[in-house]
Short mmCIF file of C-alpha atoms and ligand atoms in Angstrom, two decimals:
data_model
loop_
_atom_site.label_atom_id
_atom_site.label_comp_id
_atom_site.label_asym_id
_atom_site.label_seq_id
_atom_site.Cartn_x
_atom_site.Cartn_y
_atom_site.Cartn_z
CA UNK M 1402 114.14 137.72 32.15
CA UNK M 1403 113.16 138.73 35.48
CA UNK M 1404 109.55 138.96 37.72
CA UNK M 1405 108.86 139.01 41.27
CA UNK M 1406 106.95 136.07 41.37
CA UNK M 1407 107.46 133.00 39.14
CA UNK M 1408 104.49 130.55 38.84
CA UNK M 1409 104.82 127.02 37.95
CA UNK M 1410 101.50 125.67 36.41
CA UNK M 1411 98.52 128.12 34.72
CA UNK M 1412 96.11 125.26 36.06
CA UNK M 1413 92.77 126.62 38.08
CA UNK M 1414 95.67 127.47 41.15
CA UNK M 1415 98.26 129.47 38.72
CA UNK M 1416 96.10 131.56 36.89
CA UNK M 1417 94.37 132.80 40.20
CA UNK M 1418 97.39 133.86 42.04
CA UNK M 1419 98.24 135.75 38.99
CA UNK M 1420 95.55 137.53 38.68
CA UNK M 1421 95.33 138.06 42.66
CA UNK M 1422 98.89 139.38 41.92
CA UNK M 1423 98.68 141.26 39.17
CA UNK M 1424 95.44 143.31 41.37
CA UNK M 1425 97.97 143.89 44.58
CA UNK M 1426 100.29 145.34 41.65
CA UNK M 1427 102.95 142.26 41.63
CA UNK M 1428 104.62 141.62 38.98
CA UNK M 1429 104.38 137.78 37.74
CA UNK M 1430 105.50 135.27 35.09
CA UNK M 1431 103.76 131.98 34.72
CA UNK M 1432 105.21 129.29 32.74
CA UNK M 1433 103.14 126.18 31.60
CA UNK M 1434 104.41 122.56 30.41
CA UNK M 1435 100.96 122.09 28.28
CA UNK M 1436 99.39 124.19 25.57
CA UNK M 1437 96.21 126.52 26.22
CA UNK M 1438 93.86 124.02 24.71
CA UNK M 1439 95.03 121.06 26.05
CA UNK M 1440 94.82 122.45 29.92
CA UNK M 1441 90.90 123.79 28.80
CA UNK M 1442 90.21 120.16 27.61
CA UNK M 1443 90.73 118.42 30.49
CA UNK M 1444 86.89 117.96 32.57
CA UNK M 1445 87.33 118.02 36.37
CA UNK M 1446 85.53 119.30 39.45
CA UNK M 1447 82.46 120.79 39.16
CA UNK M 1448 81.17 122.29 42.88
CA UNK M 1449 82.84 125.78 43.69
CA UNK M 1450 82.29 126.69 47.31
CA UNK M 1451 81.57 130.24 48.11
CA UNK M 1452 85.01 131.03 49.44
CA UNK M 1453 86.23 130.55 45.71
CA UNK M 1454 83.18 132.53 43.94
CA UNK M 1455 84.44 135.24 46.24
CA UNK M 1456 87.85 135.28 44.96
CA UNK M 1457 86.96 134.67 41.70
CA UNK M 1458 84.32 138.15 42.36
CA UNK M 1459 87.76 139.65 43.64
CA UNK M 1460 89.68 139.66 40.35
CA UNK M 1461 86.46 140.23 38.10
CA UNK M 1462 86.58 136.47 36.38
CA UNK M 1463 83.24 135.87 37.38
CA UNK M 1464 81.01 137.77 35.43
CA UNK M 1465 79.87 134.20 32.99
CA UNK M 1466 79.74 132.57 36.25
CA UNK M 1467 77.10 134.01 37.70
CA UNK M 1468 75.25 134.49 34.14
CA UNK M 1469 75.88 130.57 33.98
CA UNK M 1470 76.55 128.61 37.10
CA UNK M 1471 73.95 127.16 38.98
CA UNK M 1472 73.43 127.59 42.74
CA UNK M 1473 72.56 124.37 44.60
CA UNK M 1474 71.40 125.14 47.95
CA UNK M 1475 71.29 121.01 48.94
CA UNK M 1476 72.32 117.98 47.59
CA UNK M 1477 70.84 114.28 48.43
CA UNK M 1478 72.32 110.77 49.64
CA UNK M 1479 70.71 108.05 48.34
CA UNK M 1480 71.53 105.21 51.17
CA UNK M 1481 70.56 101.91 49.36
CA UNK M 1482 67.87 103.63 47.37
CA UNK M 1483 66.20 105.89 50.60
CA UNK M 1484 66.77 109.14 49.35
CA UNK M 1485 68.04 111.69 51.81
CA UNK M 1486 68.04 115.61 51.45
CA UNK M 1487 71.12 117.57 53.12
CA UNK M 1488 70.58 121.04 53.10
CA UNK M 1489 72.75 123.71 53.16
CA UNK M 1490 71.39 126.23 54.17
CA UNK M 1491 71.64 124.61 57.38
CA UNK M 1492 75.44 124.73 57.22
CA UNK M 1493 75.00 128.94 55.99
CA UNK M 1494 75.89 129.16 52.19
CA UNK M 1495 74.98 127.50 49.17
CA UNK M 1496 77.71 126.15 46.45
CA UNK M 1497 77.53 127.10 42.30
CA UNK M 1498 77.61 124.21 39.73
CA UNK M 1499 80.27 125.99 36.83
CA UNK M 1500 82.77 123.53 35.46
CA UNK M 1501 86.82 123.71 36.37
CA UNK M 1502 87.29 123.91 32.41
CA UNK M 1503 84.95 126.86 32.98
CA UNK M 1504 86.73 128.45 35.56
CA UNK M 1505 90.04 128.06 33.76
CA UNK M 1506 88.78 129.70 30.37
CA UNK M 1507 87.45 132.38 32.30
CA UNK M 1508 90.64 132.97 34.42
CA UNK M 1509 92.77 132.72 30.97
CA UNK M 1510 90.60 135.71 29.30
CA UNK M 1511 90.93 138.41 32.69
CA UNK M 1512 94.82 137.70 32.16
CA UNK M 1513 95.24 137.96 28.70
CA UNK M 1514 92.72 141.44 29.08
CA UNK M 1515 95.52 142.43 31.68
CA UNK M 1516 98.32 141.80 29.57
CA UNK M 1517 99.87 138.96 32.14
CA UNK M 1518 102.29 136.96 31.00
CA UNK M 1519 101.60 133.03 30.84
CA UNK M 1520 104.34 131.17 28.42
CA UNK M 1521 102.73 127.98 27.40
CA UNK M 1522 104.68 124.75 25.86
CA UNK M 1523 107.51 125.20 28.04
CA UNK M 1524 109.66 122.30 28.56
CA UNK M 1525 112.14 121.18 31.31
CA UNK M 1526 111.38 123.73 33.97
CA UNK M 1527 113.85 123.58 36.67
CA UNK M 1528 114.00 125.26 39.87
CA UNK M 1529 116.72 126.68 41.78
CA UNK M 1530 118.11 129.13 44.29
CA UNK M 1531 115.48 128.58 46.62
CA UNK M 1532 117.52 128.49 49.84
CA UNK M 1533 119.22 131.73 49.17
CA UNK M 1534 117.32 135.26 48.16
CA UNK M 1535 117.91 135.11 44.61
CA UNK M 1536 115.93 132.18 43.38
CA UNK M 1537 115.27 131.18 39.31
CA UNK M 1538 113.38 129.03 36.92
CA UNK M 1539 115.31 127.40 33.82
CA UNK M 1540 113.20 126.66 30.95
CA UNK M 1541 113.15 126.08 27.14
CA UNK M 1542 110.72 127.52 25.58
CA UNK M 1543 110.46 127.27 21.53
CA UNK M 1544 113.72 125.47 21.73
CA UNK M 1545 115.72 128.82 23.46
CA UNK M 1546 117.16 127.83 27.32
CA UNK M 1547 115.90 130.72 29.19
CA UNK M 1548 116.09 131.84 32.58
CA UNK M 1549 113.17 133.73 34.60
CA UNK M 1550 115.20 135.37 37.92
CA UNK M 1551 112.28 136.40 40.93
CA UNK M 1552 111.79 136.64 44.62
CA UNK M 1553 109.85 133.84 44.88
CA UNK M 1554 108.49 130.92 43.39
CA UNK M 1555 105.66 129.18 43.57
CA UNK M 1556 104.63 125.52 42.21
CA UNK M 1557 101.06 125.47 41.11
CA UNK M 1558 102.48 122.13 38.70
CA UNK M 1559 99.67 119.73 40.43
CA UNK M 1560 100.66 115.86 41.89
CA UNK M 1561 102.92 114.91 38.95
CA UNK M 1562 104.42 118.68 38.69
CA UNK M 1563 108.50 119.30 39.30
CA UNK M 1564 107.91 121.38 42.53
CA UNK M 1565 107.50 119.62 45.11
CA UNK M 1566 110.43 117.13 44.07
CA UNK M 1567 112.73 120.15 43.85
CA UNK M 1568 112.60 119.90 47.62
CA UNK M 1569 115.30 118.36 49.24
CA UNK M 1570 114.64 114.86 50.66
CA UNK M 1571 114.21 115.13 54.73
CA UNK M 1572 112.56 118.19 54.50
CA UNK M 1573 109.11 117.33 53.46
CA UNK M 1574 107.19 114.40 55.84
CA UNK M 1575 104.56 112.88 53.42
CA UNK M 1576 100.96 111.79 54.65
CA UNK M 1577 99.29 109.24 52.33
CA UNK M 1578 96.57 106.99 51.39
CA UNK M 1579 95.73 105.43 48.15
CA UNK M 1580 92.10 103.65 47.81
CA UNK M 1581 92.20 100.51 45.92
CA UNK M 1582 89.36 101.71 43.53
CA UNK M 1583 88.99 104.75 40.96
CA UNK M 1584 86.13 107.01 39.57
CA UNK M 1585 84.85 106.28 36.34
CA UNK M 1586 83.15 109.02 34.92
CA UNK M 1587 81.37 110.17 31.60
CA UNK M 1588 80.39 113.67 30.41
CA UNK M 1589 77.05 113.88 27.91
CA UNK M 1590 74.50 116.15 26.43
CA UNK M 1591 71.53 114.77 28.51
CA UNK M 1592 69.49 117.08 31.31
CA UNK M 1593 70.41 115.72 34.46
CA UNK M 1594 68.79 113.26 36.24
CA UNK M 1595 68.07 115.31 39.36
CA UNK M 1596 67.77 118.92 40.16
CA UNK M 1597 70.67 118.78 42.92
CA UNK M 1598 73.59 116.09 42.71
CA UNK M 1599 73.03 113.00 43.86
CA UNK M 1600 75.61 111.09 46.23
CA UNK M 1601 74.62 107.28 45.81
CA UNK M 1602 75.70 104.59 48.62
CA UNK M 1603 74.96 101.07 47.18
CA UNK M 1604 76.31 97.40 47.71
CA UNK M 1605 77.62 97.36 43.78
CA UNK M 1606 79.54 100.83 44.82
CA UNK M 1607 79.49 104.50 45.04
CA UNK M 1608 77.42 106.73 42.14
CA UNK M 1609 77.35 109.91 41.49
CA UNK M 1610 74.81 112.14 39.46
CA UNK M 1611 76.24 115.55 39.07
CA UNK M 1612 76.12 118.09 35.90
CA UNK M 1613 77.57 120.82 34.29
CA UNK M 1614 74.16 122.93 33.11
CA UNK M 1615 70.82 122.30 32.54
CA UNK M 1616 71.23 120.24 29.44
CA UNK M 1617 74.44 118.85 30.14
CA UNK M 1618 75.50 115.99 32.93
CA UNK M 1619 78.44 114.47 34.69
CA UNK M 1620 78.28 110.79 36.16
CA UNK M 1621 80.64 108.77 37.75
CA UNK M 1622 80.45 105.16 38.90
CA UNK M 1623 82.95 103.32 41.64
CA UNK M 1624 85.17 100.89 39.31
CA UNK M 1625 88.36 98.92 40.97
CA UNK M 1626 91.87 100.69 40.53
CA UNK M 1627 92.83 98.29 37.65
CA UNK M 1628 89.84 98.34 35.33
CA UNK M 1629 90.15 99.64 31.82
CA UNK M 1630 88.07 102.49 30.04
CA UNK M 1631 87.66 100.45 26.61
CA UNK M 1632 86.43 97.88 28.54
CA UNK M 1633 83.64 100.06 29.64
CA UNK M 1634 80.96 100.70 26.50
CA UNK M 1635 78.64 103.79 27.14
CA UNK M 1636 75.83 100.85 27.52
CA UNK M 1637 77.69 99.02 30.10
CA UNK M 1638 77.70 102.40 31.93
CA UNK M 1639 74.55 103.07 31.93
CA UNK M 1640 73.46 99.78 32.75
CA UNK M 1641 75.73 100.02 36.19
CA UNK M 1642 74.34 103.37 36.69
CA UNK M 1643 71.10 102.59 36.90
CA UNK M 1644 72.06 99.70 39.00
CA UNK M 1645 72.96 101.72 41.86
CA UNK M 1646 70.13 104.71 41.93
CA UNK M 1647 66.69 104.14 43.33
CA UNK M 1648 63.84 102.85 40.58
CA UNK M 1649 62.35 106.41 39.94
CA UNK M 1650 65.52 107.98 39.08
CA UNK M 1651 66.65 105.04 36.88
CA UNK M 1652 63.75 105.27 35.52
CA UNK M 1653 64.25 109.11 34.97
CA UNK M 1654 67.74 108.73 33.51
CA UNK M 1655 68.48 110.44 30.18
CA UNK M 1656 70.93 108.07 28.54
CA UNK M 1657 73.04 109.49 25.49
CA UNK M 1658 76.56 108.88 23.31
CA UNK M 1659 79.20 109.54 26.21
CA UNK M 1660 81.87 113.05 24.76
CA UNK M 1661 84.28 112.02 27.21
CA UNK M 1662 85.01 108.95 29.52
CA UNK M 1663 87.75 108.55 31.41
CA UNK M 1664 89.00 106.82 35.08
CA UNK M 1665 90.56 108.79 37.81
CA UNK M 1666 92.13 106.94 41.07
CA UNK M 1667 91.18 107.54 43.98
CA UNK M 1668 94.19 109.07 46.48
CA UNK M 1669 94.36 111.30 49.78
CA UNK M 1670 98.08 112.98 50.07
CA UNK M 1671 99.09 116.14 51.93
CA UNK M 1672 102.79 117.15 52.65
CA UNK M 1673 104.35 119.06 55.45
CA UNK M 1674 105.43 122.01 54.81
CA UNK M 1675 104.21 123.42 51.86
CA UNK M 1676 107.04 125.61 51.54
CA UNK M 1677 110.73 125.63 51.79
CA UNK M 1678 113.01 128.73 51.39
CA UNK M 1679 111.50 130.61 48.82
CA UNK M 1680 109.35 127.99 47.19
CA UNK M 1681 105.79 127.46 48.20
CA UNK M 1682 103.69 124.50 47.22
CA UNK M 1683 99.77 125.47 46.43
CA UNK M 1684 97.22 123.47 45.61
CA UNK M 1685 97.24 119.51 44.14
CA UNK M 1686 101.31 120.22 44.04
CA UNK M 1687 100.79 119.78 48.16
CA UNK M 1688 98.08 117.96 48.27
CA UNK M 1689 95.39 115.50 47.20
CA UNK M 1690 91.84 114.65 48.21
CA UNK M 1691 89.48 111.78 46.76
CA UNK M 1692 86.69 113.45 44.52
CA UNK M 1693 83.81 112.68 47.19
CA UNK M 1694 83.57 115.88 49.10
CA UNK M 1695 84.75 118.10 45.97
CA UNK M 1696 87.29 119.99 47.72
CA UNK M 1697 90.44 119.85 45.57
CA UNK M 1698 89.84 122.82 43.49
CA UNK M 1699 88.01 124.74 46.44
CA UNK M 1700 91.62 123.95 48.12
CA UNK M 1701 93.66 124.72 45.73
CA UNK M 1702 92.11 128.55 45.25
CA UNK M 1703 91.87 128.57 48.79
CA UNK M 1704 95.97 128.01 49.15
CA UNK M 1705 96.10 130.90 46.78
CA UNK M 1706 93.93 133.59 48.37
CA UNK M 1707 96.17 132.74 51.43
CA UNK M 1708 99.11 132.96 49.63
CA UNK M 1709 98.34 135.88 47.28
CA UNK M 1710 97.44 138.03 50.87
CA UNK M 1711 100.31 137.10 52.33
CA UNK M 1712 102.53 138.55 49.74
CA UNK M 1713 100.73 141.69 49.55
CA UNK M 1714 101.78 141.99 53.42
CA UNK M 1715 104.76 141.14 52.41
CA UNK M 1716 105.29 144.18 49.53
CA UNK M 1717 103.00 146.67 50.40
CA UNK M 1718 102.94 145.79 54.20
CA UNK M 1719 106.83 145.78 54.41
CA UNK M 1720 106.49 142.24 56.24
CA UNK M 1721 107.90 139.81 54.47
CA UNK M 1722 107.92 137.52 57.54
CA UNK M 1723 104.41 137.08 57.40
CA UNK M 1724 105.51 134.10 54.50
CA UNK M 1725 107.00 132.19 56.95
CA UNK M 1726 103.22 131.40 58.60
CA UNK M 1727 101.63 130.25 55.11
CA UNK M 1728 102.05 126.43 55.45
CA UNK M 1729 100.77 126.46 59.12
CA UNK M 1730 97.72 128.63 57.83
CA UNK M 1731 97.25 126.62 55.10
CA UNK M 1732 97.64 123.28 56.39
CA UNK M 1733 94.59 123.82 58.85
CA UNK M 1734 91.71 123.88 56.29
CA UNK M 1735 94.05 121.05 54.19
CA UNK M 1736 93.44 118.70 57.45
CA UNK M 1737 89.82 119.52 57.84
CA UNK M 1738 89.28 119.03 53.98
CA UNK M 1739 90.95 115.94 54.38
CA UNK M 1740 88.86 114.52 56.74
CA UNK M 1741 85.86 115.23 55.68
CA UNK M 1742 86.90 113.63 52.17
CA UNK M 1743 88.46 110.84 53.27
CA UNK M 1744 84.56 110.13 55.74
CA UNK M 1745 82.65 110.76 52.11
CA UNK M 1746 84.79 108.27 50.84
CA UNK M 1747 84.95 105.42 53.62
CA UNK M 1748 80.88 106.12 54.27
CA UNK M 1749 80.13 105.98 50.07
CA UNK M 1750 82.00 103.67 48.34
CA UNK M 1751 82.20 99.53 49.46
CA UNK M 1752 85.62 98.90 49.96
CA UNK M 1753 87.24 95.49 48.91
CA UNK M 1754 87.55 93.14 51.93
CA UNK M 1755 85.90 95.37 54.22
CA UNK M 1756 84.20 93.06 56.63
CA UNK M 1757 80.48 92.88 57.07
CA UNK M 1758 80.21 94.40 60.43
CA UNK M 1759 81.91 97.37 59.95
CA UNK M 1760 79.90 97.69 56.60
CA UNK M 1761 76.86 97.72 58.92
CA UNK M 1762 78.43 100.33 61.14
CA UNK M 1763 79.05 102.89 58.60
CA UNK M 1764 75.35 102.55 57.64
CA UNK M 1765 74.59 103.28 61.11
CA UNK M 1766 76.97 106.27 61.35
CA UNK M 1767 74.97 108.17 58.70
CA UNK M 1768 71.68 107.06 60.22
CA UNK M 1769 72.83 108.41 63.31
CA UNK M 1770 74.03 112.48 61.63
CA UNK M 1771 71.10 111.91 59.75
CA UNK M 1772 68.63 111.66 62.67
CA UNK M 1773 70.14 114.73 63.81
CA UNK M 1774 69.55 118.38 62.86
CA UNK M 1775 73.24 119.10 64.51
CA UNK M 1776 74.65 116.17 62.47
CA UNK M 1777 73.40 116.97 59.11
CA UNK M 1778 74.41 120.58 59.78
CA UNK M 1779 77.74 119.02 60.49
CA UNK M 1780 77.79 117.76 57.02
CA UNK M 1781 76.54 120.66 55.43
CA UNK M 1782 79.06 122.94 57.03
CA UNK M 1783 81.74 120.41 55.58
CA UNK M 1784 80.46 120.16 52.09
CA UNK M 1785 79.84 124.08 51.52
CA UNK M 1786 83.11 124.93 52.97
CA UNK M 1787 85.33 125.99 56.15
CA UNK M 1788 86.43 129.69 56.53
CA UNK M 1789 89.52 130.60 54.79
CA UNK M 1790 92.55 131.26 57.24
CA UNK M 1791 93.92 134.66 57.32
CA UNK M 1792 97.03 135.83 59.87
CA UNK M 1793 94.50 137.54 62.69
P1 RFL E 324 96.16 121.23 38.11
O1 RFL E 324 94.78 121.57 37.65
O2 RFL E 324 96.62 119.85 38.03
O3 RFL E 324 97.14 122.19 37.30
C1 RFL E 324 98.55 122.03 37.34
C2 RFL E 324 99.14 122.61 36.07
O4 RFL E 324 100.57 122.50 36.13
C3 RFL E 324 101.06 122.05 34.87
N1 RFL E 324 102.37 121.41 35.08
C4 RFL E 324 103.55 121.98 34.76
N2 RFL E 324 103.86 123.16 34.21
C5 RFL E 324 105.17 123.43 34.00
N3 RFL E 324 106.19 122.57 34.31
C6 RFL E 324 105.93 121.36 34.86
N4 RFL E 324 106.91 120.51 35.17
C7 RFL E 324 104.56 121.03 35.10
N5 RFL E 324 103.94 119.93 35.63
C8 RFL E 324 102.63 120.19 35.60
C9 RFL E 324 99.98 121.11 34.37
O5 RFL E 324 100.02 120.92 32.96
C10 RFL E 324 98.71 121.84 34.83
O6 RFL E 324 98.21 122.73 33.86
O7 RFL E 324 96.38 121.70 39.63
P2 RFL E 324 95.74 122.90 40.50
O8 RFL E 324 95.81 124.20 39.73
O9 RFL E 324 96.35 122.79 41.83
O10 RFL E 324 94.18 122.59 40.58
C11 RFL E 324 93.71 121.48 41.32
C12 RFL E 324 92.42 120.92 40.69
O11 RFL E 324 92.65 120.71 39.30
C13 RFL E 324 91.97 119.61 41.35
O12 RFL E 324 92.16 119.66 42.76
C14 RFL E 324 90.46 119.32 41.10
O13 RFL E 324 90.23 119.08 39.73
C15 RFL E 324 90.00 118.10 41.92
N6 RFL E 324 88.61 117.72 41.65
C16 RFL E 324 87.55 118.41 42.24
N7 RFL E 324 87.79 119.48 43.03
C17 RFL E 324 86.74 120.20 43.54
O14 RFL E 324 86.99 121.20 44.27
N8 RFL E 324 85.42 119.89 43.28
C18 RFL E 324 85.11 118.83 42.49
O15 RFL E 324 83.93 118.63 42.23
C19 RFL E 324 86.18 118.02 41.97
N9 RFL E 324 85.93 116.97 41.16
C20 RFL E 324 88.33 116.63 40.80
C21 RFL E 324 86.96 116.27 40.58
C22 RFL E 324 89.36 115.91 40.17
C23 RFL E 324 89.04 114.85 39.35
N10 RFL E 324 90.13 114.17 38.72
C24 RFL E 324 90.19 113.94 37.32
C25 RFL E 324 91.33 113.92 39.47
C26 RFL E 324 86.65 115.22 39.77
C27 RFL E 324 87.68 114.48 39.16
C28 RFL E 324 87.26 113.31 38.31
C1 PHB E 325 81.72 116.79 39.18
O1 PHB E 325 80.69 117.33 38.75
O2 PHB E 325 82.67 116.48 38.41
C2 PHB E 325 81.83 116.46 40.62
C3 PHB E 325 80.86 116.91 41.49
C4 PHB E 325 80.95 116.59 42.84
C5 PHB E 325 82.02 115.84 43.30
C6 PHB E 325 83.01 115.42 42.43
C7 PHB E 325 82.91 115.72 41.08
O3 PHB E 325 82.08 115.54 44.63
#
């Protein structure tokens, strides 16, 4: 078989870049280790920044969006139970509300309408040839070795994917912090508790109150790094919940039999570059950011646009140098995303050990944006989203 580009992963950053390729009339293959159904089953991130409505707009995948997401133009802190409103309009754009599972299903119809070619249930993906011109992906796929020849690859694959350890060791300088406490979270069929999401600061640990429509919610609590789901009964849940919110919301809290529950660790990880020869790392293959300032997807498509432009220069332009800029491009709204998740993170959540006066001081830091118009614009700004980075 042969393509021009080969994509590792059809996760939220796979499917994309297809379909941004298949628009700019490039040819593309995507091959997937999981079945259809299990990557649509899996509930993540939930707050798409306008940068990534736009590109989903770009490839027409966004018609049930706008029918069904829901445009927040705020969201609130609740510091110790004082409730706090950050708007963003103050920052310039609002974000939607549509789930990743959402985004994905959506993404998986335009390419199937387009005829593009994603091979799912493929096992032992391999990647090679990417220091010379003629790079490939081995696979087996319904039991037949097979071999996908292209120009380029790209790993979409995520943290655990084969990618990014197909690259050499020396080449890649790894950044990395891992928080010594998770997010447990529950999906149910209750109206949320709040009209925007709600960001909760408390001495039991971090909340948070977000949803997925108007009669469906998503809440997570703070829980150390080694605790156990089945230890955690929907009841328990709730009980810690409401522990951490203010008494009128508590007392406003839907409770309801939890559809899924499940703990996700807490990490921040970004490596340098995020491409090598003719292999280019997009998305949670290159990089991870704690849940706190929802970024990871909003990354992840943003790598793409980047990417998916700078091929176009590269065909239809006649520049195929202009690849050689994508990790430095890239890598500048990766830092700044960082940041701003890693501050969510420290500010939010009580870490273990931290000592009492620098517990104070945090407090104070938010009192001190808050007091500000220029520091909860600051914030805002953050949370909707930075400019994407283009080559002029
Ligand atoms: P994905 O979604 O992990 O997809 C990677 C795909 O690659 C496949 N794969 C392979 N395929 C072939 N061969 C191999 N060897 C392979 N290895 C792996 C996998 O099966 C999979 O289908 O990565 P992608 O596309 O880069 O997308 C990244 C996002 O999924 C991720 O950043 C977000 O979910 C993070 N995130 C959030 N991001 C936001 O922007 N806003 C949020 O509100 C938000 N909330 C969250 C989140 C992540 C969470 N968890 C569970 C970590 C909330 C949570 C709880
Ligand atoms: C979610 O709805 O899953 C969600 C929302 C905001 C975050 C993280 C997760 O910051």
């Amino acid at each position: 078989m042969r393509t021009t580009i080969a994509i590792v992963g059809a996760g939220p950053a796979g499917l994309l870049l297809g379909q941004l390729l298949q628009r700019a009339g490039i040819d593309n293959v995507i091959v997937e280790r999981r079945s259809a159904d299990y990557v649509l089953s899996r509930i993540r991130a939930g707050v798409l920044e306008q940068g990534t409505v736009d590109l989903l707009d770009s490839v027409g995948a966004s018609q049930r969006l706008h029918a069904e997401g829901i445009v927040h133009h705020g969201f609130e802190l609740l510091l110790d139970g004082r409730r706090e409103h950050i708007d963003l309009d103050a920052g310039g754009v609002p974000v939607t509300i549509y789930g990743q599972t959402e985004v994905t299903r959506d993404l998986m119809d335009a390419r199937a309408a387009q005829g593009g070619q994603t091979l799912y249930e493929v096992d032992d993906v391999a990647i090679g040839g990417v220091d010379g011109d003629r790079p490939w992906l081995d696979f087996t796929v319904d039991g037949v070795v097979t071999r996908l020849d292209c120009d380029y690859v790209v790993g979409c694959d995520g943290f655990h994917g084969v990618s990014r350890r197909t690259i050499p060791e020396g080449v890649l300088r790894t950044y990395e912090r891992v928080y010594p406490f998770g997010w447990l979270g529950i999906l149910v069929d209750t109206p949320p508790v709040n009209d925007e999401l709600v960001y909760a600061r408390h001495a039991r640990g971090f909340a948070l109150c977000s949803m997925r429509s108007a009669s469906r919610s998503r809440y997570y609590v703070q829980v150390p790094t080694e605790e156990r789901v089945d230890d955690w009964s929907d009841a328990r849940f709730w009980n810690e919940l409401r522990a951490r919110l203010s008494p009128d919301l508590a007392e406003r809290l839907q409770t309801g039999p939890s559809l899924e529950k499940s703990i996700a660790p807490l990490r921040s990880f970004v490596v340098e570059p995020m491409q090598h020869g003719r292999l280019f790392l997009a998305g949670d293959a290159a990089h991870i950011v704690p849940p706190t300032g929802a970024k990871g997807l909003n990354l992840a498509m943003a790598d793409v646009g980047l990417l998916a432009s700078l091929f176009d220069k590269a065909y239809a332009g006649g520049e195929p140098q202009a690849l050689a800029r994508y990790s430095e491009l890239a890598l500048r709204r990766v830092w700044r995303a960082q940041r701003f998740s890693w501050w969510m993170t420290s500010m939010l959540h009580t870490l273990p050990g931290l000592d009492a006066f620098t517990t104070r001081v945090h407090g104070a830091e938010l009192d001190t944006l808050l007091a500000s118009r220029a520091g909860r614009a600051t914030i805002a700004e953050a949370y909707a989203g930075f400019p994407g980075q283009t080559l002029d």
